[in-house]
């Protein structure tokens, strides 16, 4: 009965693992969302907005004051000029921003370059828009095979999906890598659709670079971000897309008929978020750095080979040798027998490589990570 469009993908494995963790009363290190509170001031702003009667539709593409604050933030932090009236669209999370951008800009049969490992959603995003994905591997050391990247671009390339910092590998794209991608986009008249939702979660002194700020890229980049990760409000579903006005007008048409608009009172509260002092962002990155090391040490001690993330809040590991299980079987074994969940690697890979990988999140309270560490320390790896 289902359309051919949706036959091309399965339900989210990330969210499925969350449901499995709940069923088995396991610690959920699968889905990337905080189990700690959102900032008090932000919760108060949302409650005040509801009591202050911000309860009807906002303007379809976002409340004016929020678009103005986003435009200011984009200029200061991302070095991108985005006119609040014609180049900013507020969406239901960055998930909608990505899907709306793909539907608005990509035709069936167009090719879209995607780095692998990739965030699970990009597969369905490509499938629904009819795009043909061209995967370019990121090496285990975080390097990009430049030849593979260059040869992935061709006459039919319409866009490249970027994600920096990357989920699940934690790779932060360097300026040089982004310059190469920008040149390829210009040479092939392609658009960069860049998901920068983890833009404030960076480690070891790394800095965030937005490809949309680079020479020649303003008019051919859709920069996507949102409030979920930076302000620990994943359930609010407020994201946004910045793009040159013709691209924006296409994105807004899809957004309008998909969702009409993002929740009005929460948009109002997000204005407060964007006015937080610089120290907020430093503390956020510092907190995640500490959690990164807690989980990295616990996983390494339990025999998992881990990739040290440069940004975002996930650790991608190899499945220890000799278990005789693939990623799905091993993830299910962990939930049932060890009491914690992870995401099977094949959610992030088109190639078979994902079958040997798992992803853990550390966006959890220290107590949660400590409890998971204790369970990890007691883990007896099955041997075939
Ligand atoms: N981005 C988060 C993750 O990768 C949450 C995904 C989701 O369920 N929207 O786990």
XYZ file of N, CA and C and ligand atoms in Angstrom, residues 12 14-15 30-32 95 119 167 198 229 237 314 359, ligand 1:
52
model
N 13.170 5.330 11.810
C 14.423 5.707 12.453
C 14.885 4.633 13.442
N 17.467 5.111 15.379
C 17.863 5.855 16.589
C 16.688 5.898 17.566
N 15.522 6.262 17.042
C 14.363 6.397 17.919
C 13.823 5.029 18.338
N 21.589 5.912 23.283
C 21.333 5.820 21.841
C 20.950 7.187 21.269
N 19.784 7.674 21.630
C 19.303 8.914 21.010
C 19.960 10.131 21.660
N 20.432 11.030 20.822
C 21.171 12.196 21.322
C 20.262 13.293 21.818
N 15.516 19.329 11.472
C 15.044 18.199 10.663
C 14.108 18.689 9.556
N 24.414 11.467 9.261
C 23.262 11.439 10.161
C 22.119 10.716 9.445
N 27.715 14.338 13.035
C 27.075 13.256 13.772
C 27.065 12.075 12.803
N 25.382 21.339 15.759
C 26.330 21.198 16.891
C 27.392 22.309 16.875
N 20.123 21.490 20.463
C 21.364 21.005 21.079
C 22.045 22.100 21.892
N 11.442 21.683 19.132
C 11.392 21.629 17.665
C 11.463 23.023 17.042
N 28.734 12.614 20.422
C 28.655 11.175 20.165
C 30.052 10.574 20.098
N 27.239 3.632 17.866
C 27.358 5.029 18.297
C 26.747 5.200 19.679
N 20.129 14.027 16.526
C 19.868 13.096 17.574
C 20.601 11.805 17.320
O 21.308 11.674 16.368
C 18.410 12.859 17.755
C 17.790 12.245 16.564
C 16.337 12.384 16.581
O 15.703 11.497 17.102
N 15.805 13.434 16.044
O 20.489 10.912 18.130
